[in-house]
XYZ file of C-alpha atoms in Angstrom:
689
model
C 0.000 0.000 0.000
C 2.865 2.382 0.764
C 4.319 1.775 -2.683
C 0.965 2.501 -4.349
C 0.567 5.751 -2.383
C 4.035 6.838 -3.414
C 3.205 6.015 -7.032
C 0.017 8.104 -6.912
C 1.783 11.013 -5.226
C 4.520 10.863 -7.823
C 1.928 10.973 -10.643
C 0.242 14.010 -9.062
C 3.604 15.734 -8.828
C 4.362 14.930 -12.476
C 0.961 16.297 -13.504
C 1.686 19.570 -11.715
C 5.056 19.749 -13.426
C 3.434 19.180 -16.811
C 0.998 22.017 -16.172
C 3.827 24.321 -15.177
C 5.821 23.334 -18.251
C 2.874 24.015 -20.511
C 2.188 27.384 -18.878
C 5.806 28.340 -19.373
C 5.771 27.169 -22.965
C 2.614 28.984 -23.985
C 3.873 32.165 -22.366
C 7.276 31.919 -23.961
C 6.272 31.673 -27.631
C 4.967 34.949 -28.919
C 4.194 34.080 -32.524
C 1.998 35.835 -35.046
C -0.492 33.015 -34.373
C -1.407 33.389 -30.700
C -4.044 31.520 -28.721
C -7.707 32.388 -29.390
C -8.060 34.190 -26.050
C -4.953 36.283 -26.647
C -5.915 36.986 -30.241
C -9.353 38.183 -29.273
C -9.106 39.492 -25.728
C -12.650 39.628 -24.348
C -15.118 36.761 -24.324
C -17.247 38.119 -27.169
C -14.153 38.380 -29.292
C -13.364 34.799 -28.324
C -16.801 33.746 -29.528
C -16.246 35.652 -32.766
C -12.906 33.927 -33.313
C -14.382 30.504 -32.597
C -17.222 31.175 -35.033
C -14.784 32.404 -37.673
C -12.561 29.366 -37.245
C -15.540 27.007 -37.329
C -16.825 28.634 -40.508
C -13.428 28.310 -42.165
C -13.119 24.645 -41.123
C -16.584 23.717 -42.399
C -15.982 25.641 -45.629
C -12.725 23.782 -46.279
C -14.470 20.476 -45.600
C -17.243 21.294 -48.054
C -14.688 22.465 -50.614
C -12.904 19.095 -50.386
C -16.218 17.239 -50.723
C -17.231 19.209 -53.816
C -13.754 18.862 -55.292
C -13.593 15.047 -55.097
C -17.196 14.784 -56.328
C -16.289 16.921 -59.331
C -13.193 14.803 -60.018
C -15.307 11.649 -59.900
C -17.883 13.085 -62.275
C -15.319 14.355 -64.755
C -13.176 11.214 -64.680
C -16.108 8.950 -65.555
C -18.731 11.333 -66.968
C -20.765 9.585 -64.320
C -24.071 11.375 -64.847
C -24.135 10.528 -68.565
C -23.308 6.821 -68.621
C -25.634 3.827 -68.329
C -26.454 2.254 -64.975
C -24.473 -0.898 -65.791
C -21.429 1.257 -66.588
C -21.825 3.097 -63.297
C -21.872 -0.208 -61.456
C -18.855 -1.537 -63.370
C -16.932 1.542 -62.195
C -17.083 0.012 -58.687
C -14.018 -2.139 -59.294
C -12.984 -5.302 -57.388
C -14.181 -5.433 -53.766
C -15.874 -2.020 -54.120
C -18.473 -3.697 -56.307
C -19.012 -6.454 -53.761
C -19.731 -4.022 -50.934
C -22.020 -1.855 -53.040
C -23.965 -4.944 -54.151
C -25.242 -5.417 -50.583
C -26.551 -1.831 -50.539
C -28.326 -2.575 -53.810
C -29.601 -5.896 -52.444
C -31.078 -4.213 -49.352
C -32.892 -1.664 -51.501
C -34.352 -4.378 -53.744
C -35.649 -6.408 -50.807
C -39.437 -6.223 -50.203
C -38.823 -4.906 -46.680
C -35.996 -3.973 -44.327
C -36.610 -7.125 -42.293
C -36.449 -9.324 -45.388
C -33.284 -7.578 -46.553
C -31.582 -8.187 -43.210
C -32.692 -11.820 -43.246
C -31.189 -12.315 -46.706
C -27.880 -10.843 -45.536
C -27.771 -13.030 -42.442
C -28.674 -16.133 -44.496
C -26.867 -15.334 -47.740
C -26.470 -18.151 -50.293
C -25.445 -16.150 -53.366
C -22.026 -14.814 -52.371
C -20.466 -18.270 -52.011
C -22.071 -21.144 -53.912
C -23.168 -24.203 -51.949
C -22.727 -22.240 -48.706
C -24.971 -20.116 -46.530
C -23.009 -17.400 -44.761
C -23.802 -14.455 -42.498
C -22.629 -11.373 -44.395
C -23.027 -9.133 -41.343
C -20.693 -11.434 -39.434
C -18.164 -11.927 -42.209
C -17.900 -8.399 -43.618
C -18.021 -4.821 -42.348
C -21.096 -3.650 -44.275
C -23.206 -2.011 -41.574
C -22.675 1.288 -43.394
C -24.414 -0.135 -46.481
C -27.249 -1.417 -44.310
C -27.617 1.943 -42.563
C -27.604 3.886 -45.847
C -30.167 1.591 -47.465
C -32.514 2.025 -44.502
C -31.940 5.783 -44.527
C -32.699 5.966 -48.257
C -35.937 4.047 -47.718
C -37.263 6.294 -44.957
C -36.156 9.696 -46.286
C -38.384 11.465 -48.863
C -35.618 11.689 -51.462
C -36.387 8.818 -53.858
C -38.065 11.062 -56.425
C -35.080 13.331 -57.046
C -31.986 11.391 -55.915
C -31.003 8.006 -57.327
C -29.751 5.365 -54.859
C -26.269 5.306 -56.357
C -25.915 9.079 -55.957
C -27.116 8.914 -52.352
C -24.378 6.358 -51.718
C -21.468 8.163 -53.362
C -22.464 11.573 -52.007
C -22.488 10.127 -48.491
C -18.933 8.846 -48.936
C -17.827 12.191 -50.352
C -19.541 13.948 -47.433
C -17.326 11.968 -45.072
C -14.412 13.843 -46.626
C -15.963 16.957 -45.092
C -15.877 15.225 -41.712
C -12.271 14.192 -42.350
C -11.042 17.703 -43.167
C -12.918 19.182 -40.197
C -11.304 16.592 -37.902
C -7.846 17.513 -39.214
C -8.733 21.176 -38.796
C -9.724 20.634 -35.147
C -6.579 18.619 -34.395
C -4.305 21.352 -35.694
C -6.335 24.041 -33.925
C -6.052 22.179 -30.612
C -2.314 21.675 -31.001
C -1.504 25.260 -31.975
C -4.353 27.229 -30.359
C -4.904 28.909 -33.712
C -7.566 28.224 -36.318
C -5.166 29.538 -38.937
C -3.130 26.373 -38.442
C -6.333 24.389 -38.934
C -6.944 26.217 -42.185
C -3.412 25.416 -43.333
C -3.907 21.718 -42.540
C -7.099 21.667 -44.645
C -5.386 23.390 -47.562
C -2.467 20.956 -47.371
C -4.829 17.989 -47.341
C -6.520 19.192 -50.531
C -3.258 20.117 -52.272
C -1.810 16.674 -51.507
C -4.976 14.829 -52.559
C -3.014 12.274 -54.622
C -1.313 11.033 -51.446
C -3.954 11.753 -48.797
C -6.973 10.002 -50.315
C -8.134 7.916 -53.260
C -11.822 8.219 -52.512
C -12.843 9.525 -55.952
C -12.007 6.236 -57.696
C -12.352 3.675 -54.851
C -15.569 4.933 -53.321
C -16.721 1.778 -51.530
C -13.377 0.779 -50.005
C -13.705 0.318 -46.252
C -10.894 2.793 -45.536
C -12.889 5.636 -47.135
C -15.633 5.014 -44.581
C -13.408 4.463 -41.573
C -10.462 6.885 -41.809
C -12.644 10.000 -41.304
C -13.841 8.485 -38.016
C -10.253 7.654 -37.114
C -9.313 11.307 -37.692
C -12.182 12.319 -35.399
C -10.854 9.934 -32.773
C -7.356 11.444 -33.011
C -8.857 14.924 -32.596
C -10.779 13.729 -29.517
C -7.657 12.125 -28.020
C -5.705 15.327 -28.670
C -8.360 17.261 -26.760
C -8.449 14.674 -23.979
C -4.694 14.946 -23.427
C -4.703 18.721 -23.199
C -3.540 19.935 -19.766
C -5.901 21.582 -17.275
C -8.948 19.851 -18.729
C -11.778 19.703 -16.197
C -13.092 16.260 -15.125
C -16.527 16.856 -16.662
C -14.877 17.792 -19.949
C -12.669 14.715 -19.783
C -15.712 12.465 -19.463
C -17.446 14.116 -22.415
C -14.326 13.851 -24.557
C -13.893 10.192 -23.593
C -17.388 9.523 -24.896
C -16.390 11.170 -28.160
C -13.294 8.956 -28.263
C -15.466 5.898 -27.731
C -18.075 6.797 -30.372
C -15.475 7.658 -33.033
C -13.426 4.536 -32.234
C -16.545 2.386 -32.459
C -17.534 3.856 -35.847
C -13.997 3.335 -37.095
C -13.944 -0.308 -35.972
C -17.410 -1.050 -37.355
C -16.544 0.107 -40.869
C -13.169 -1.566 -41.572
C -12.009 -5.151 -41.098
C -8.400 -4.025 -40.567
C -9.368 -1.999 -37.493
C -7.488 -4.299 -35.142
C -4.126 -3.641 -36.799
C -4.581 0.137 -36.776
C -5.652 0.081 -33.121
C -2.633 -2.081 -32.323
C -0.326 0.663 -33.614
C -2.275 3.208 -31.591
C -2.068 1.028 -28.475
C 1.711 0.866 -28.948
C 1.768 4.676 -29.070
C -0.157 4.871 -25.788
C 2.166 2.267 -24.276
C 5.226 4.274 -25.333
C 3.806 7.507 -23.907
C 3.084 5.691 -20.661
C 6.641 4.371 -20.469
C 8.021 7.869 -21.152
C 5.767 9.286 -18.403
C 3.712 11.590 -20.598
C 0.386 10.153 -19.450
C -1.193 9.495 -16.077
C -2.408 6.026 -15.172
C -6.016 7.224 -15.461
C -5.444 8.475 -19.008
C -3.712 5.259 -20.092
C -6.395 2.999 -18.657
C -9.201 5.157 -20.073
C -7.804 5.145 -23.609
C -7.181 1.403 -23.505
C -10.723 0.782 -22.266
C -12.221 2.879 -25.073
C -10.451 0.631 -27.576
C -11.524 -2.561 -25.822
C -15.162 -1.508 -25.432
C -15.356 -0.459 -29.089
C -13.957 -3.771 -30.300
C -16.243 -5.794 -28.033
C -19.316 -3.890 -29.198
C -18.341 -4.526 -32.819
C -17.771 -8.178 -31.896
C -21.370 -8.369 -30.673
C -22.772 -6.594 -33.736
C -20.808 -8.934 -36.006
C -22.417 -11.960 -34.385
C -19.393 -12.816 -32.219
C -16.804 -12.678 -35.006
C -13.884 -14.694 -33.619
C -11.321 -12.670 -35.586
C -11.876 -9.766 -33.170
C -11.406 -11.832 -30.008
C -8.245 -13.332 -31.491
C -6.802 -9.933 -32.427
C -3.349 -8.906 -31.279
C -4.569 -5.563 -29.992
C -6.888 -7.119 -27.405
C -4.123 -9.453 -26.256
C -1.711 -6.514 -26.025
C -4.061 -4.286 -24.011
C -4.862 -7.072 -21.547
C -1.144 -7.785 -21.141
C -0.198 -4.119 -20.750
C -2.830 -3.478 -18.077
C -2.058 -6.711 -16.234
C 1.693 -6.105 -16.071
C 1.187 -2.417 -15.233
C -1.003 -3.346 -12.264
C 1.569 -5.666 -10.695
C 4.836 -3.991 -11.723
C 4.773 -0.970 -9.382
C 7.568 1.548 -8.980
C 8.342 1.302 -12.675
C 9.293 4.963 -13.113
C 11.429 5.436 -10.016
C 15.188 5.384 -9.579
C 18.088 6.688 -11.616
C 18.282 6.788 -15.392
C 19.996 3.413 -15.813
C 17.647 1.717 -13.357
C 14.581 3.177 -15.078
C 15.784 2.078 -18.517
C 16.326 -1.433 -17.177
C 12.882 -1.510 -15.598
C 11.231 -0.278 -18.791
C 13.093 -2.864 -20.877
C 11.923 -5.626 -18.531
C 8.415 -4.202 -18.535
C 8.292 -4.162 -22.345
C 9.639 -7.708 -22.568
C 7.047 -8.988 -20.098
C 4.187 -7.262 -21.926
C 5.216 -8.584 -25.349
C 5.771 -12.117 -24.018
C 2.375 -12.177 -22.337
C 0.754 -10.668 -25.460
C 1.958 -13.423 -27.757
C 1.126 -16.081 -25.165
C -2.466 -14.848 -24.775
C -2.899 -14.403 -28.524
C -1.571 -17.872 -29.339
C -3.815 -19.437 -26.708
C -6.882 -17.507 -27.883
C -6.388 -18.583 -31.495
C -5.948 -22.209 -30.463
C -9.085 -22.138 -28.328
C -11.135 -20.330 -30.989
C -9.544 -22.374 -33.818
C -9.002 -19.056 -35.571
C -7.419 -19.074 -39.032
C -9.133 -16.074 -40.605
C -6.101 -13.776 -40.403
C -3.239 -16.256 -40.761
C -2.586 -15.117 -44.352
C -1.782 -11.623 -43.031
C 0.873 -12.938 -40.661
C 2.311 -15.148 -43.412
C 2.539 -12.033 -45.574
C 4.242 -10.028 -42.794
C 6.680 -12.856 -42.116
C 7.679 -13.117 -45.778
C 7.749 -9.340 -46.313
C 10.280 -8.730 -43.580
C 12.553 -11.546 -44.678
C 11.735 -14.275 -42.183
C 11.992 -16.930 -44.858
C 10.810 -17.199 -48.458
C 7.335 -18.507 -49.112
C 5.423 -20.248 -51.873
C 2.168 -19.779 -50.021
C -0.334 -18.645 -52.618
C -2.252 -16.236 -50.365
C 0.848 -14.517 -48.970
C 2.336 -14.241 -52.458
C -0.780 -12.502 -53.759
C -0.155 -9.702 -51.267
C 3.617 -9.627 -51.753
C 3.251 -9.142 -55.498
C 0.747 -6.290 -55.303
C 2.233 -2.801 -55.528
C -0.164 -1.517 -52.862
C 1.454 -3.825 -50.297
C 5.004 -2.934 -51.288
C 7.295 -0.242 -49.905
C 6.288 3.394 -50.166
C 7.630 4.796 -53.478
C 10.206 7.573 -53.214
C 8.245 9.853 -55.542
C 5.715 10.228 -52.713
C 8.228 12.380 -50.837
C 8.863 14.463 -53.946
C 5.159 15.253 -54.241
C 4.843 16.064 -50.534
C 7.939 18.245 -50.687
C 6.435 20.100 -53.629
C 3.733 21.528 -51.331
C 6.206 22.191 -48.473
C 4.352 19.620 -46.336
C 7.248 17.158 -46.086
C 9.674 19.911 -45.091
C 7.421 20.938 -42.238
C 7.063 17.413 -40.920
C 10.849 17.231 -40.674
C 11.088 20.720 -39.176
C 8.348 20.033 -36.630
C 9.962 16.778 -35.530
C 13.310 18.494 -35.271
C 11.994 21.469 -33.338
C 10.159 19.111 -31.018
C 13.466 17.601 -29.933
C 15.436 20.806 -29.522
C 15.824 22.737 -26.266
C 17.926 25.819 -25.859
C 18.118 25.742 -22.101
C 17.531 23.118 -19.497
C 14.454 24.922 -18.130
C 13.063 25.842 -21.556
C 10.739 22.940 -22.276
C 9.481 22.699 -25.857
C 6.110 21.576 -27.140
C 7.198 17.950 -27.154
C 6.659 17.906 -23.401
C 2.938 18.459 -23.809
C 1.077 15.124 -23.745
C -1.173 16.034 -26.690
C 1.799 17.064 -28.821
C 3.773 14.005 -27.765
C 0.889 11.777 -28.843
C 0.630 13.411 -32.267
C 4.394 13.269 -32.738
C 4.473 9.529 -32.030
C 1.361 9.071 -34.168
C 3.230 10.618 -37.086
C 6.321 8.478 -36.465
C 4.570 5.137 -35.897
C 2.136 5.432 -38.791
C 4.938 6.829 -40.934
C 6.883 3.623 -40.373
C 3.764 1.635 -41.237
C 3.354 3.650 -44.446
C 7.002 3.127 -45.416
C 6.594 -0.624 -45.056
C 3.195 -0.915 -46.785
C 2.110 1.675 -49.319
C -1.618 1.005 -48.900
C -1.389 2.219 -45.302
C 0.034 5.607 -46.283
C -3.413 7.201 -46.134
C -3.393 6.728 -42.355
C -0.162 8.743 -42.249
C -0.307 11.422 -44.937
C -3.630 12.820 -43.711
C -2.290 13.248 -40.167
C 0.887 14.884 -41.466
C -1.198 17.896 -42.529
C -2.373 19.042 -39.049
C 0.914 18.125 -37.401
C 2.967 20.060 -39.947
C 0.535 22.999 -39.693
C 1.071 22.967 -35.927
C 4.802 23.297 -36.585
C 4.198 26.561 -38.404
C 3.032 28.120 -35.122
C 6.340 27.515 -33.305
C 8.722 30.444 -33.195
C 11.652 28.049 -33.717
C 10.450 27.244 -37.237
C 9.324 30.641 -38.463
C 12.651 31.633 -39.966
C 13.015 28.247 -41.619
C 9.404 28.406 -42.773
C 9.877 31.702 -44.583
C 13.083 30.457 -46.179
C 11.498 27.204 -47.353
C 8.383 29.004 -48.584
C 10.510 31.452 -50.548
C 12.487 28.647 -52.151
C 9.365 26.734 -53.098
C 6.988 29.453 -54.281
C 7.078 28.159 -57.836
C 6.714 24.583 -56.669
C 3.625 25.386 -54.624
C 2.088 27.154 -57.589
C 2.603 24.015 -59.648
C 0.754 21.972 -57.015
C -2.320 24.151 -56.888
C -5.665 22.493 -57.545
C -5.242 20.909 -60.984
C -7.789 21.732 -63.665
C -10.374 18.982 -63.778
C -10.365 17.177 -67.102
C -13.562 15.793 -68.587
C -13.096 12.122 -69.405
C -15.547 9.275 -69.971
C -15.988 5.735 -68.712
C -15.124 3.292 -71.504
C -15.098 -0.475 -70.981
C -17.278 -1.966 -73.756
C -16.050 -5.544 -73.308
C -17.068 -5.682 -69.648
C -20.390 -4.006 -70.411
C -21.059 -6.579 -73.152
C -20.200 -9.429 -70.760
C -22.507 -8.144 -68.014
C -25.388 -7.620 -70.412
C -24.980 -11.130 -71.833
C -24.912 -12.702 -68.363
C -27.986 -10.729 -67.296
C -30.005 -11.646 -70.396
C -28.768 -15.103 -71.369
C -28.113 -17.024 -68.141
C -30.440 -18.308 -65.398
C -30.800 -16.072 -62.343
C -29.426 -18.794 -60.077
C -26.470 -19.616 -62.347
C -23.117 -19.997 -60.547
C -20.068 -18.250 -61.982
C -16.374 -18.986 -61.365
C -13.462 -16.712 -62.244
C -11.167 -14.087 -60.789
C -12.180 -12.487 -57.503
C -12.175 -9.002 -58.994
C -14.450 -9.837 -61.912
C -16.874 -11.914 -59.867
C -17.525 -8.978 -57.519
C -18.683 -6.986 -60.552
C -20.816 -9.899 -61.792
C -22.628 -10.061 -58.461
C -23.275 -6.314 -58.475
C -24.377 -5.991 -62.115
C -26.269 -9.270 -62.574
C -27.001 -10.710 -59.122
C -25.670 -14.145 -60.111
C -24.217 -16.611 -57.602
C -20.418 -16.647 -57.109
C -17.910 -19.323 -56.234
C -15.466 -16.861 -54.631
C -15.008 -13.124 -54.028
C -12.404 -10.523 -52.932
C -13.213 -10.380 -49.203
C -10.319 -12.605 -48.229
C -10.639 -12.827 -44.429
C -11.847 -16.447 -44.335
C -9.644 -19.528 -44.503
C -12.199 -21.725 -46.316
C -12.781 -19.030 -48.943
C -9.031 -18.641 -49.530
C -8.715 -22.372 -50.130
C -11.671 -22.328 -52.519
C -10.182 -19.374 -54.412
C -6.908 -21.241 -54.859
C -8.836 -24.217 -56.243
C -10.913 -22.101 -58.651
C -7.767 -20.339 -59.870
C -6.523 -23.639 -61.251
C -8.222 -22.482 -64.445
C -5.042 -20.418 -64.947
C -2.651 -23.186 -63.893
C -1.228 -26.220 -65.706
C -3.922 -28.720 -64.867
C -5.815 -31.344 -66.832
C -9.297 -30.642 -68.132
C -10.673 -33.444 -65.969
C -9.110 -32.057 -62.783
C -10.358 -28.509 -63.418
C -13.834 -29.776 -64.269
C -13.899 -31.823 -61.067
C -12.863 -28.839 -58.938
C -15.412 -26.528 -60.540
C -18.205 -29.062 -60.129
C -17.294 -29.473 -56.464
C -17.981 -25.775 -55.853
C -21.177 -25.844 -57.924
C -20.002 -23.757 -60.887
C -22.145 -23.591 -64.023
C -19.959 -21.139 -65.970
C -16.337 -20.035 -65.920
C -15.111 -16.652 -67.157
C -11.539 -16.606 -68.468
C -9.699 -13.306 -68.861
C -6.918 -12.865 -71.388
C -5.426 -10.150 -69.182
C -4.715 -12.854 -66.573
C -3.945 -15.798 -68.829
C -1.362 -13.762 -70.801
C -0.501 -11.288 -68.057
C 2.368 -8.855 -68.595
C 1.655 -6.309 -65.863
C 3.744 -8.116 -63.261
C 7.265 -9.410 -63.705
C 8.086 -13.127 -63.856
C 7.436 -14.703 -60.489
C 4.551 -12.373 -59.647
C 2.112 -13.133 -62.450
C -0.913 -15.045 -61.216
C 0.003 -18.044 -63.352
C 3.510 -18.013 -61.805
C 2.115 -17.998 -58.267
C -0.075 -20.972 -59.136
C 2.847 -22.827 -60.730
C 4.991 -22.275 -57.645
C 2.204 -23.365 -55.294
C 1.719 -26.506 -57.438
C 5.465 -27.209 -57.596
C 5.749 -26.502 -61.323
C 8.404 -24.645 -63.314
C 7.315 -21.134 -64.341
C 6.856 -19.895 -67.903
C 9.497 -17.963 -69.789
C 13.250 -17.490 -69.460
C 14.652 -17.200 -65.972
C 15.779 -19.206 -62.997
C 13.662 -21.803 -61.226
C 14.197 -23.410 -57.870
C 15.746 -26.885 -58.180
C 12.841 -28.808 -56.662
C 10.318 -27.534 -59.228
C 9.265 -29.949 -61.967
C 7.815 -29.628 -65.462
C 4.041 -29.823 -65.519
C 2.552 -32.754 -67.414
C -0.394 -30.714 -68.737
C -0.675 -27.494 -70.758
C -2.017 -24.318 -69.197
C -5.775 -24.745 -68.960
C -6.785 -21.198 -69.965
C -4.799 -21.562 -73.197
C -5.555 -25.196 -74.039
C -9.320 -24.871 -73.633
C -9.419 -22.410 -76.554
C -8.250 -25.150 -78.944
C -11.661 -26.798 -78.536
C -10.070 -30.232 -78.659
C -10.895 -33.246 -76.548
C -11.123 -33.611 -73.622
C -11.856 -29.843 -73.316
C -14.733 -29.928 -75.814
C -16.177 -32.928 -73.980
C -16.334 -31.098 -70.650
C -16.798 -27.431 -71.610
C -18.765 -25.475 -74.212
C -17.890 -21.903 -75.152
C -21.012 -19.752 -74.958
C -19.604 -16.209 -75.099
C -16.502 -14.501 -76.450
C -15.172 -11.003 -77.024
C -11.714 -9.419 -77.146
C -11.248 -9.704 -73.357
C -13.434 -12.500 -71.972
C -14.213 -16.132 -72.788
C -17.169 -17.788 -71.049
C -17.524 -21.577 -70.957
C -20.419 -23.622 -69.681
C -19.654 -26.793 -67.776
C -21.156 -29.958 -69.169
C -22.638 -32.058 -66.420
C -21.362 -35.613 -66.671
C -24.060 -38.278 -66.510
C -23.704 -40.602 -63.575
C -23.129 -44.188 -64.475
C -25.941 -46.502 -63.513
C -25.460 -49.246 -61.021
C -25.363 -51.934 -63.686
C -22.335 -50.332 -65.273
C -20.642 -49.839 -61.915
C -21.246 -53.392 -60.793
C -22.227 -54.553 -57.311
């Protein structure tokens, strides 16, 4: 008990010191951008400044929304193309997610629509799955219900209601960035700068205009709101009643973020590591650490309930880490006492214990739950960071995609062109500098320390995996704008701005070009399927194409792009044998086992040239099957020559046994559709007793 009292007294003392440091810091930096109270003086001036800042923030958010909507319209000529062309523009998994919104609207009632989602038998043939459990599509359900009950059907088409809602979330995103920068710098001018930077760096901060339905476009705006709420929560001298209100905002935004993206657990894991680091460095009180951890846990558990007890959430690393961190923290008292060397040793031991317990709990949970849904992600991470080569088909699919590769260097050139990258470096540098021992810089404020580590941790994630850069580049805007308000960077700011005036002019909002959607081969395929095949026909093919077939025609699929299911991954690998070196009999047997009636072959996959040798889909299949790859180049010594030709090529010869088992029913320059011939079962007399 004595040790615990000492620990609490020490935390109170540290809190007082933090307040004093912050008071000293705010007083010591007289910049052109002062705090709202100092800018405005009296309370009515304060209100005027807050209203002005709020108006500017909302205006920037609306500007971003209108801008991306205009880009989308001009890129596709969206308002002037046919409905089937609009739906085809929802590429790959985007089409799959939008199809459930369309399905809910077509249902006779909301109750019937929900029932069909919970007992879905069209997404995976010969299986009935719970879509609400498997996928994060509550946003589609919510929008479909909202569209039904609002009096807007007469003047707003369902597809426009959907895309405008996603674009409207960009308004929320920019406002959240605006608030974060305002809180950090105590100036709405910094918030305005963060919004301008976000729009100027649109190529690297968002891809919403051409991947509308992607889960990240729904979730990242809520994540930005959560970061803004955490920044407010960590501000010094916040009253208890305000802390409780802000914690509720943290919970609501975290919950919305988790509900709308299946990769929520990995993002929250990085955030939990940030909180853990701040706790170890004594930036946060025990109450703050526990509260932030609990908001994450409660959000995940609520999503777990809404997703019908999805085991992938319970087996997540972030839950195991939070439980371990809180457990070890409770029993390892006196962690932050003693000299420098002793404290470093204690923290090292503390970190080791937490990580060991985390992996122990996570391993045990996955064994108990028999969880294999996310094992492909860990195989990918293991191979990506050089812990052994892999021929695993699922991991190789990720490794060979550019989006999961390292962040390209030209990203930094684009960010530097708008001065944003320079300010991230300057802000980080100024946060670590101190002229005198007593002169504490902004890095000593808990809210600034959190945002600094947020930039660093998610920056490392972005460097390792390009697809995750949108979690980093958006947050760079408010953090760099905050750096502008520090007197240490003003001289450098003016110098950099002067040197890059021409560059910034070249990165102004680009003129929007009017283009047009043009994909006649896919349109022809979808129209043929819709008009010439039975409504319950089952189609096999690539994941990306099948998502579009489900959206445009409503036909049954054998597989699809939502890859977070072990049984589906195995089925996809089997269906993809249509692009491997397999016999006609073997492919026919596999396709019949999954209930396929038709297969769609794509020349762009069969004769792929987009990827280099070793990363083409046919190469990945050859390696997984132990076969030598096509073309000149080295092969591993244990690979053997396949005994059969490549199926997607050989079937076009229309020779036996291909003509015996398959009939071509559709062909254009891009696609070849074959119907499976159902083999007649031999009667008992022929089979014998």
